XYZ file of C-alpha atoms in Angstrom:
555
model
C -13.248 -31.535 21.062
C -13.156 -29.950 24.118
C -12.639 -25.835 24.506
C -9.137 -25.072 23.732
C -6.755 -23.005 26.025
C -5.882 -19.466 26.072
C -2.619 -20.523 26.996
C -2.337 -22.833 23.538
C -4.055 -19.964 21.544
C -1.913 -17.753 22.436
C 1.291 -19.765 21.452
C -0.334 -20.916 18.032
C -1.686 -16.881 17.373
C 2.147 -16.112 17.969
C 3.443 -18.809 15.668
C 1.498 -17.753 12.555
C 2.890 -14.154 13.095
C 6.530 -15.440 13.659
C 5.852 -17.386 10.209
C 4.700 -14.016 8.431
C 7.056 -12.169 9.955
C 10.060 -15.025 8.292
C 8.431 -14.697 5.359
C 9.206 -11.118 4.665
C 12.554 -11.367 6.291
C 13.059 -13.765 3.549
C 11.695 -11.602 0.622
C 13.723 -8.786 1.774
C 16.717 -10.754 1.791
C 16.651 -12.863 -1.800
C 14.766 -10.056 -3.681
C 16.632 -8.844 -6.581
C 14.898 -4.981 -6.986
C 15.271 -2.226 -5.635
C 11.816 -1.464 -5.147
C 11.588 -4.645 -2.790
C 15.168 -5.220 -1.253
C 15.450 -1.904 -0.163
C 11.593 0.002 -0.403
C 9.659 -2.726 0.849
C 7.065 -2.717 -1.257
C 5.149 -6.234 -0.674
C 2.935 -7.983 1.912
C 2.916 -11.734 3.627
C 0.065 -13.111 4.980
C -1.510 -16.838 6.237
C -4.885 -17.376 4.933
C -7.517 -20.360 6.023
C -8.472 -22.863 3.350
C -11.531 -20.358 2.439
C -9.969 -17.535 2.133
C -9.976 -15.625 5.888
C -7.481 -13.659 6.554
C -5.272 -15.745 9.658
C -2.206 -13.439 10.353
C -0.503 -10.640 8.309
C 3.527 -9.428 9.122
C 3.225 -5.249 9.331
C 4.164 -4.673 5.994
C 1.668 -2.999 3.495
C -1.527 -2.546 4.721
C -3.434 -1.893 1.361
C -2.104 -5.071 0.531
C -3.396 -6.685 3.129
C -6.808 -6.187 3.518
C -7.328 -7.368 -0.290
C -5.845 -11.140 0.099
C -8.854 -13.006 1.484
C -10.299 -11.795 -1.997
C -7.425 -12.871 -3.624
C -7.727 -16.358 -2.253
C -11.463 -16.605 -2.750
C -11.022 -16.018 -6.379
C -8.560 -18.452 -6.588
C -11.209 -21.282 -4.901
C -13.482 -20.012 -7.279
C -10.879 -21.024 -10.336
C -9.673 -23.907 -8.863
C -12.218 -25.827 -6.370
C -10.925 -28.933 -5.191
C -8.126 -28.756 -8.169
C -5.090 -28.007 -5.693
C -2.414 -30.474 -4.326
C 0.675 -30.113 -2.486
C 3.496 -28.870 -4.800
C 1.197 -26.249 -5.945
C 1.751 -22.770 -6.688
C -0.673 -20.120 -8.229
C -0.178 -16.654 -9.573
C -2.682 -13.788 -10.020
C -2.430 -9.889 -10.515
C -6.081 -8.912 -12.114
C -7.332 -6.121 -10.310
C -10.779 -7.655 -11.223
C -9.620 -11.463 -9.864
C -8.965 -9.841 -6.079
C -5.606 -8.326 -7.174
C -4.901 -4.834 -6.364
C -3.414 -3.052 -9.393
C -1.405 -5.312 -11.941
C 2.395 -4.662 -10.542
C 1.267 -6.645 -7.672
C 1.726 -10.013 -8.544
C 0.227 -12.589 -5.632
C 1.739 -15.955 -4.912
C -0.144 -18.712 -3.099
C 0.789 -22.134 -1.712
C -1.342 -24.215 -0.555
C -0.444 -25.836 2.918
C -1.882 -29.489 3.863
C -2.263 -31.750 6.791
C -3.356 -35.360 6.372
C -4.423 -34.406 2.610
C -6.395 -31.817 4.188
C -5.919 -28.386 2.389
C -5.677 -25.930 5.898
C -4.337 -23.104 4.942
C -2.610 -20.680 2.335
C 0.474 -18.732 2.501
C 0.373 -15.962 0.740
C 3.224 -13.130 -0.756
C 1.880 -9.588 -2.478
C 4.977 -8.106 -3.979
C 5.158 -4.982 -6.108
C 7.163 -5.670 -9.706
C 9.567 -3.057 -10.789
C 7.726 -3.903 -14.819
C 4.688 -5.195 -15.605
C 4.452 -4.637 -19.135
C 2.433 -2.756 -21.011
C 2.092 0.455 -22.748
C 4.848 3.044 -20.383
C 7.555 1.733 -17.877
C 6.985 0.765 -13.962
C 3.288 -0.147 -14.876
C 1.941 3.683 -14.173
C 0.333 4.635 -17.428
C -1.217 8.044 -16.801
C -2.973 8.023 -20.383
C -4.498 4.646 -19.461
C -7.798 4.663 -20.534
C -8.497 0.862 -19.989
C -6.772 -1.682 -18.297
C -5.655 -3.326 -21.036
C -3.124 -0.399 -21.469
C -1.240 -1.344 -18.232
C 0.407 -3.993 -18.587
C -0.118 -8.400 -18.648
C -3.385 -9.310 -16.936
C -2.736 -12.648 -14.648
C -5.849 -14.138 -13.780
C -5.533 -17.138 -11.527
C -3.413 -19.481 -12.731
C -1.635 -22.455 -11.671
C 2.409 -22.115 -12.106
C 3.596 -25.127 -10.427
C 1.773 -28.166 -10.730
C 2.584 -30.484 -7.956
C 6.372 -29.419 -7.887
C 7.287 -29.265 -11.349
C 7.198 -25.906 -12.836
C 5.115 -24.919 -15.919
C 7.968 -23.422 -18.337
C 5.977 -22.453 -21.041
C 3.610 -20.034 -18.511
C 6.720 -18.754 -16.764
C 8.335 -17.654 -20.305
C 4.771 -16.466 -21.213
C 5.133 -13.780 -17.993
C 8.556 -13.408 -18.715
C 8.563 -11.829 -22.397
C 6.542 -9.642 -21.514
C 8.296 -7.509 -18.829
C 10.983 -5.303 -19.586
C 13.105 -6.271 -17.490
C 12.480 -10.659 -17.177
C 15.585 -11.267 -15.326
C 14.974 -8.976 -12.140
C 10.949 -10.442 -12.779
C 12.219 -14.333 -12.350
C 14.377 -13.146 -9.836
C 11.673 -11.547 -8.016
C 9.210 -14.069 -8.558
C 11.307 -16.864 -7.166
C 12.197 -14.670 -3.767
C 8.534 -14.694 -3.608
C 7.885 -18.257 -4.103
C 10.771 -19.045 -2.230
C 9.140 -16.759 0.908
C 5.631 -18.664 0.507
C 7.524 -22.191 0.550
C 9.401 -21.428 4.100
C 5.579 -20.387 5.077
C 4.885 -23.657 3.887
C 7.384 -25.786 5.924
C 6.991 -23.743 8.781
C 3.265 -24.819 9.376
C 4.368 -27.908 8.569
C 6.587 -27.813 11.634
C 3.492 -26.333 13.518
C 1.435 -29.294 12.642
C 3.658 -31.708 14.011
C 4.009 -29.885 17.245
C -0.202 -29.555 17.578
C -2.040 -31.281 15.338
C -3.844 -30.156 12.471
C -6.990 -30.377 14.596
C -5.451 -28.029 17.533
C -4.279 -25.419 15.039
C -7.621 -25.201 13.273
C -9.241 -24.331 16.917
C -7.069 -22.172 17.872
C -7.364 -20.393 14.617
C -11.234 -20.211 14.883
C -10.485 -18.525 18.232
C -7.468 -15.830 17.396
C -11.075 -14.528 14.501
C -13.501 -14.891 17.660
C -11.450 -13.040 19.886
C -10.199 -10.216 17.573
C -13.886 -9.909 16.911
C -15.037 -9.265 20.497
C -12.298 -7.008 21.069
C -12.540 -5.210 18.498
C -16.663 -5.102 19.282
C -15.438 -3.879 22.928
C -13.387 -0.571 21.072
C -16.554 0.238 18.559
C -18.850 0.241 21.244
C -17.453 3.249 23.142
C -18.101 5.374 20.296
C -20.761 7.888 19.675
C -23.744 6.101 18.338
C -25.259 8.014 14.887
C -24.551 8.801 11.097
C -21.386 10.562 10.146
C -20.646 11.769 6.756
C -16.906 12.563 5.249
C -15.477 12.928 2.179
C -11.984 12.435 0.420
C -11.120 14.567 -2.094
C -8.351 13.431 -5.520
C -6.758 17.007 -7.466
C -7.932 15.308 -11.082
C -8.408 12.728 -13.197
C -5.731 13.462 -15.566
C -8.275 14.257 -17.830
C -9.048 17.881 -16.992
C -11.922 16.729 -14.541
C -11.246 18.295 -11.036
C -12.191 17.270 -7.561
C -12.879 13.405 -8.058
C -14.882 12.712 -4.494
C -15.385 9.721 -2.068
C -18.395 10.193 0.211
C -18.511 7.955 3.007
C -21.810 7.804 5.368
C -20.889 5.790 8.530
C -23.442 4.185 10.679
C -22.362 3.257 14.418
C -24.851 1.255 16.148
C -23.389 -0.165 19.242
C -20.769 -2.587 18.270
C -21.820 -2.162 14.646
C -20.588 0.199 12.057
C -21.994 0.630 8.525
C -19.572 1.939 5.646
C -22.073 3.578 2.834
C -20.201 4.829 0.356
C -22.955 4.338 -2.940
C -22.718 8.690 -3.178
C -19.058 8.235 -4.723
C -18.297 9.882 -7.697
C -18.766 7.514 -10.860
C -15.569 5.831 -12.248
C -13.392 7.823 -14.462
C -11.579 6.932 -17.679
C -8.353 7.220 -15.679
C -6.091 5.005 -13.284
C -7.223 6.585 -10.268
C -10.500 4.236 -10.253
C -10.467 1.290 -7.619
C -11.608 -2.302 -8.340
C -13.557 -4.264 -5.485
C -11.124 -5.925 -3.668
C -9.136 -2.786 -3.461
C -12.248 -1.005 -1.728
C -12.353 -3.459 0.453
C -9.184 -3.290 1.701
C -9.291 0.747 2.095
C -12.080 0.103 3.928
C -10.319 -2.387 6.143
C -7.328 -0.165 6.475
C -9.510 2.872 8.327
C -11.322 0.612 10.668
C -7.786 -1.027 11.703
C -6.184 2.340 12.265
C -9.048 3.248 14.924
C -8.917 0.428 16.911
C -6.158 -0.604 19.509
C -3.050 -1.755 18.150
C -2.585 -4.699 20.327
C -5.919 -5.992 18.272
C -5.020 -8.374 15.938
C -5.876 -7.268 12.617
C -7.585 -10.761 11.038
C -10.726 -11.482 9.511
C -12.428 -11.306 13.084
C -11.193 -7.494 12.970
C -13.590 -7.033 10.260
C -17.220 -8.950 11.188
C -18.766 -6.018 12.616
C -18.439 -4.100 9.634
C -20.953 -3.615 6.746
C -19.585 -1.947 3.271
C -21.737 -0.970 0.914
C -20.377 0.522 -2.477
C -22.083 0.864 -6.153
C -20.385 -0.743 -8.809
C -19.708 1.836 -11.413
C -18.397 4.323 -8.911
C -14.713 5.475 -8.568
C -14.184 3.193 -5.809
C -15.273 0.398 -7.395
C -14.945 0.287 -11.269
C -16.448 -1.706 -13.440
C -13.770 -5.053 -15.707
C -12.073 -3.398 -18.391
C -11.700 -0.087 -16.190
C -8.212 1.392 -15.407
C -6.958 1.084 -11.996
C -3.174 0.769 -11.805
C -2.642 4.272 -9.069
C -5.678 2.702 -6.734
C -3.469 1.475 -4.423
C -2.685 4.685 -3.418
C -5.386 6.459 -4.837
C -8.631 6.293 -4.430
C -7.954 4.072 -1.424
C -6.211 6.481 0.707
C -9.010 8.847 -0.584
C -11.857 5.996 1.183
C -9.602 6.320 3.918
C -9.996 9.548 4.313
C -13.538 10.533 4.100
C -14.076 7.290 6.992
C -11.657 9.155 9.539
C -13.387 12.164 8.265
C -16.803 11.074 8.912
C -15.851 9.248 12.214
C -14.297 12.091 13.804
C -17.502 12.846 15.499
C -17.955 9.484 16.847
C -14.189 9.002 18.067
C -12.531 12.327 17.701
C -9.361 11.000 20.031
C -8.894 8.316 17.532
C -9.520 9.921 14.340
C -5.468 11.096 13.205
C -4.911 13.659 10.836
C -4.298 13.030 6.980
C -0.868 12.037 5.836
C 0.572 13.156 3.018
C -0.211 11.685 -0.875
C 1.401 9.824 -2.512
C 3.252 11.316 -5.271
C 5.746 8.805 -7.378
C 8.435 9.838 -10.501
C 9.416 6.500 -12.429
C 12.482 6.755 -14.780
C 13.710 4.868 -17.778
C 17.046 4.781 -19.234
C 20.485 3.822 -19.811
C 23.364 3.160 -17.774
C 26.064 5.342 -18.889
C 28.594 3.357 -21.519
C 26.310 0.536 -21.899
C 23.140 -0.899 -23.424
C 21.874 -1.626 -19.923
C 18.662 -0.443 -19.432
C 17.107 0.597 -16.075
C 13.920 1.684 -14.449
C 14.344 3.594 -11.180
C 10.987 4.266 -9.134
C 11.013 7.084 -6.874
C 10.663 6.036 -3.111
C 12.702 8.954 -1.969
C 11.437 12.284 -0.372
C 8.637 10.555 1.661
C 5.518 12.810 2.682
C 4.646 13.431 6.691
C 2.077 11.593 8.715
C -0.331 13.477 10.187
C -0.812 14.011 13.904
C -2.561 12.493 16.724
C -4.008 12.666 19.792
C -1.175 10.742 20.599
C 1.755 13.209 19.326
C 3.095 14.510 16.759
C 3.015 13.022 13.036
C 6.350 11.302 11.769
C 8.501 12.926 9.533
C 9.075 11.586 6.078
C 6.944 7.992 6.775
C 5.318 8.046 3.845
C 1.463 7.649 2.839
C -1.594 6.861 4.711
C -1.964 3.530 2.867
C 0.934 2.384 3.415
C 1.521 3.418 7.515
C 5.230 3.740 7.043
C 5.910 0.130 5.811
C 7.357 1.552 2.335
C 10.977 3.044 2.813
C 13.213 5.153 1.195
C 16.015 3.202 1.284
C 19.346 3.776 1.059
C 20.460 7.185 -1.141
C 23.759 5.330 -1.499
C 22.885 2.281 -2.891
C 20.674 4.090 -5.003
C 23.471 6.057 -6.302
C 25.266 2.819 -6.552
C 22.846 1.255 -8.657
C 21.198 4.326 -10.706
C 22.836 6.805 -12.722
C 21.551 9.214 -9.965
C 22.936 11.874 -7.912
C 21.463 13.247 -4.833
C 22.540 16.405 -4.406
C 20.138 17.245 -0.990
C 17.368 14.873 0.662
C 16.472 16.869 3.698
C 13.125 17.763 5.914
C 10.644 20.268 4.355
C 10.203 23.328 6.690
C 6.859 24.306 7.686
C 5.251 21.235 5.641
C 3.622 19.817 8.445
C 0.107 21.294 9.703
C -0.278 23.450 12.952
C -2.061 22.121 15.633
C -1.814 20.769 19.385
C 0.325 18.275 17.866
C 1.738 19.256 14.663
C 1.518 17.066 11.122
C 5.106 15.081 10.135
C 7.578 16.582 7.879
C 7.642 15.928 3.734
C 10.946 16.004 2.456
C 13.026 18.179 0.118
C 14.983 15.998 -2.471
C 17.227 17.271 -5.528
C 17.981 14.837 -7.468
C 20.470 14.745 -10.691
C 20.120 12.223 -13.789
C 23.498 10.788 -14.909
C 22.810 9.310 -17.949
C 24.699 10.065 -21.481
C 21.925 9.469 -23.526
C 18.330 10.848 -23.202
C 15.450 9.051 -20.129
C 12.016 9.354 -20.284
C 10.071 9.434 -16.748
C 6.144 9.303 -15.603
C 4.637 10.918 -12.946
C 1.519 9.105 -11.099
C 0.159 10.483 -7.830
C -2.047 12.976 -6.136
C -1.817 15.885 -3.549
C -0.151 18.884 -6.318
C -3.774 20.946 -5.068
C -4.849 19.293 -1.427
C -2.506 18.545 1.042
C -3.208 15.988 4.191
C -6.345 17.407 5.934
C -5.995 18.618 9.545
C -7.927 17.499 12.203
C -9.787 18.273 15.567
C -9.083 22.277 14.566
C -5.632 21.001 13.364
C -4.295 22.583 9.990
C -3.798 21.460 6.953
C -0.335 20.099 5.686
C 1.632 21.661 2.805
C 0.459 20.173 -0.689
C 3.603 19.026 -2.945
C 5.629 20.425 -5.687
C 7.448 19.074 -8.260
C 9.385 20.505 -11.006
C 12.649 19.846 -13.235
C 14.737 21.440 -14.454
C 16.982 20.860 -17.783
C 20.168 22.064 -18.742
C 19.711 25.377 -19.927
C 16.224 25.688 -19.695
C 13.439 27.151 -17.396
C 11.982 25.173 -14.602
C 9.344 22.784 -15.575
C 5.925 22.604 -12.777
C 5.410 18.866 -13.324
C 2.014 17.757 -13.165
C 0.543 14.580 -10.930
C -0.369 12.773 -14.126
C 1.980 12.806 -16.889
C 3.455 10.269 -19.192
C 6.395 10.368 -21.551
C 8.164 13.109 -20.108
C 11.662 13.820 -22.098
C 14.592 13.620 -19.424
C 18.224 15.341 -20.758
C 21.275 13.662 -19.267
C 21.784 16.362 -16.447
C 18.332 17.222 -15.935
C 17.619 18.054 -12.326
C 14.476 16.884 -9.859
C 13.656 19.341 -7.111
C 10.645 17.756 -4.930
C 9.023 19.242 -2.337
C 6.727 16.225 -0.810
C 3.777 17.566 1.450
C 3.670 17.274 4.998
C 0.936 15.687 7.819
C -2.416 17.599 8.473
C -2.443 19.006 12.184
C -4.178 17.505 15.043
C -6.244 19.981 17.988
C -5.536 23.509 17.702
C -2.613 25.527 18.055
C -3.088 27.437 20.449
C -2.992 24.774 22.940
C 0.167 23.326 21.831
C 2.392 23.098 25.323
C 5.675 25.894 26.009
C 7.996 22.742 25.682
C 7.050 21.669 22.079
C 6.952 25.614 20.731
C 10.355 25.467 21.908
C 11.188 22.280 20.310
C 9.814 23.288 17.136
C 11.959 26.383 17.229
C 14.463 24.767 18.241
C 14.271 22.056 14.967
C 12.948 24.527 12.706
C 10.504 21.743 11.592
C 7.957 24.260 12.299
C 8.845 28.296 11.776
C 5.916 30.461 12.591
C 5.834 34.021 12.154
C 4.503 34.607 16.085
C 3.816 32.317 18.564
C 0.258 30.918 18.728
C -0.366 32.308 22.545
C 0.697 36.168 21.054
C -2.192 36.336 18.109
């Protein structure tokens, strides 16, 4: 077959992302949780028969760079064992999942009994089972403790739904009806994939879209090659730094050594701390993807970020570390932590080789989940903090954004609405604001945490976990930038003294009228201070964002 045209690439390259891009529209609209409908929390993606990654939507991007694992360990199950009709399920963190409340669905897609590609939906569950509510389990100490294990399995076989597997799932979640309804806005969200390649294949054939496919990898590649090459060539060294392990063990560390050698970069990080008997450790796929995720935030943002993104990258890692744990190991905060952590000791270290590209830490991620009752009724509920979002951390760009959230997650996660969570929740929210002087000083100055107080409803007694990091480091500045505020949580109960609450508790007794005050920790800094420009010092007055006691220019 003759060379294809740019002209036809391009079309077909925008396609796939339109189909993505449907795909979550679709899971945000037939979702029944909270945590999805409203927060966000899940990923779509097209993957090629083997497993690269095709096009992603610009949802999650820990999610993200983890799927082509996900689909290769689903070959590896399955082979030539898949036909049209099919849908699989996984969640094992040690099966290319990412921590077990994100449950994967694939379809397979087909043209001319030709398996072509796989559509592909990464959504966070509300329950997963296990030991503690929401799927956090702070006194984890294997995997086993955090809830039902889904290797890759086949749900639907050839159209007809395997009952008996989806009532397996289904008993064990504590909530089954928001988990089928869930699980069918996600199947339902790979199936319109589905028919819309279908419709793509019909308009090219299969043989068109397969070229131009091999081309959108080949060209993200070279551009992605052009970027890299402008940097400093040498070895850089960072680290990332976690408060604890729950455990009483302090400073849990990822070392990165980066290698740039022209268009080639080498990610060592074999110097990592070894894995902990705590949920903070990563499993392999979830490396990956960290690894993925720092690469894709230095490069242009008009560069497709596909497989071809990643070929001239190198990892290598040592099983047995923190960032990549060995089976049975507990992972379930990894998303978040340690992968924001690999994250940031790659900026860290690549700050000498591309110091206008490197931005300032955001803020940790810091989560409450609550179980309970809804007032008058046996109804039970589980309500996951989303609310009171951390900064992002500054640029050479501008200034971080206020409240977006966590590194690993670039925004894509949302508060949602404080109404309909009132709505929904026995909740009041009696202030969600900006956090003064959270972000770090610099040039450009870190993004805003949040200050939320937050009153529990409830007649009869909750209990809530906390999971998260950043209660001892905030987001590191950058360039001569400073450092952003760390966070701090504590609650307070009728009657009773405020309570510090830790980053890693479980079982924590909630009284009906017990308030939350949370003080979420702001962006590291970016450039120093003192050459931030007259017009933003008066802005930041002016906002009261940032209140400093003199002006940079007068010290």
């Amino acid at each position: 077959m003759s060379a294809i045209e740019p002209i036809t690439v391009s079309v077909i390259q925008h396609r796939l992302i339109g189909i993505v891009e449907e795909m979550g529209e679709a899971m945000l609209r037939t979702s029944y949780s909270q945590i999805l409908n409203s927060s966000r929390d899940f990923s779509t993606a097209i993957c090629s028969a083997n497993g690269d990654l095709a096009a992603q939507a610009e949802h999650i991007p820990v999610h993200i760079g983890a799927l082509p694992w996900a689909v290769r360990a689903l070959c590896d199950q399955f082979g030539e064992d898949v036909h049209p009709g099919d849908v699989f399920l996984l969640n094992d963190p040690y099966h290319g999942g990412s921590h077990l409340p994100d449950l994967t669905a694939f379809v397979p897609v087909f043209a001319n009994d030709r398996l072509m590609f796989w559509t592909v939906n990464r959504t966070h569950h509300s329950d997963i089972g296990g030991a503690t509510h929401g799927g956090y389990n702070p006194s984890a100490r294997e995997i086993w403790q955090e809830g039902i294990r889904v290797p890759p399995i086949r749900l639907y076989d050839r159209g007809t739904v395997r009952e008996d597997i989806l009532k397996m799932l289904s008993i064990n979640v504590r909530h089954p009806r928001d988990f089928q309804g869930d699980l069918a806005a996600q199947i339902g969200s790979v199936h319109l994939g589905e028919r819309r390649l279908q419709q793509l294949f019909e308009e090219f054939d299969a043989d068109t879209v397969s070229s131009a496919s091999t081309a959108i990898l080949d060209s993200a590649e070279l551009q992605a090659r052009a970027v890299i090459s402008t940097w400093k060539d040498g070895v850089y060294k960072g680290v990332g730094v976690m408060d604890d392990d729950g455990r009483g063990n302090d400073d849990i560390t990822i070392r990165a050594k980066v290698t740039v050698s022209g268009s080639d970069i080498e990610v060592d990080l074999t110097a990592t701390d070894d894995e902990v008997e705590s949920f903070i450790n990563s499993p392999h796929a979830n490396m990956q993807s960290a690894v993925a995720m720092a690469i894709a935030f230095l490069l242009d943002p008009e560069i497709p970020k596909n497989e071809g993104t990643m070929r001239p990258v190198k990892i290598l890692a040592r099983e047995g570390s923190v960032a990549w744990a060995k089976p049975g190991a507990p992972v379930c905060m990894c998303t978040s932590h340690c992968s924001q952590d690999i994250l940031e000791a790659i900026t860290s270290a690549l700050e000498g080789a591309c110091p206008d590209r490197t931005m300032a830490g955001w803020g940790k991620r810091l989560r409450i989940a609550i179980k309970g009752h809804h007032p008058g009724t046996n109804d039970g509920f589980i309500w996951h903090m989303f609310h009171a979002r951390p900064g992002a951390g500054a640029s050479s760009g501008g200034d971080g954004w206020n409240g977006s959230g966590e590194w690993h997650s670039a925004g894509g996660l949302k508060f949602g609405s404080v109404e309909v969570a009132e709505a929904r929740f026995p909740l009041f929210f009696a202030k969600h604001e900006y956090r003064e002087n959270s972000g770090g000083d610099g040039e450009f100055i870190g993004g805003s945490g949040s200050v939320l107080e937050l009153r529990v409803e409830t007649e009869s007694p909750c209990v809530a976990n906390t999971a998260g990091e950043g209660i001892r480091y905030g987001a590191i500045g950058r360039n001569g930038g400073g450092n952003g505020a760390p966070h701090k949580y504590v609650m307070r109960e009728p009657g009773k003294r405020l309570r510090p609450l830790g980053s890693k508790e479980e079982g924590i007794p909630v009284a009906p009228g017990t308030v939350f005050e949370i003080l979420s920790g702001g962006g590291g800094g970016w450039g120093q201070p003192e050459h931030r420009n007259d017009d933003a010092l008066k802005a930041d007055r002016a906002d009261r964002f940032m209140i400093r006691r003199q002006s940079p220019r007068s010290s």
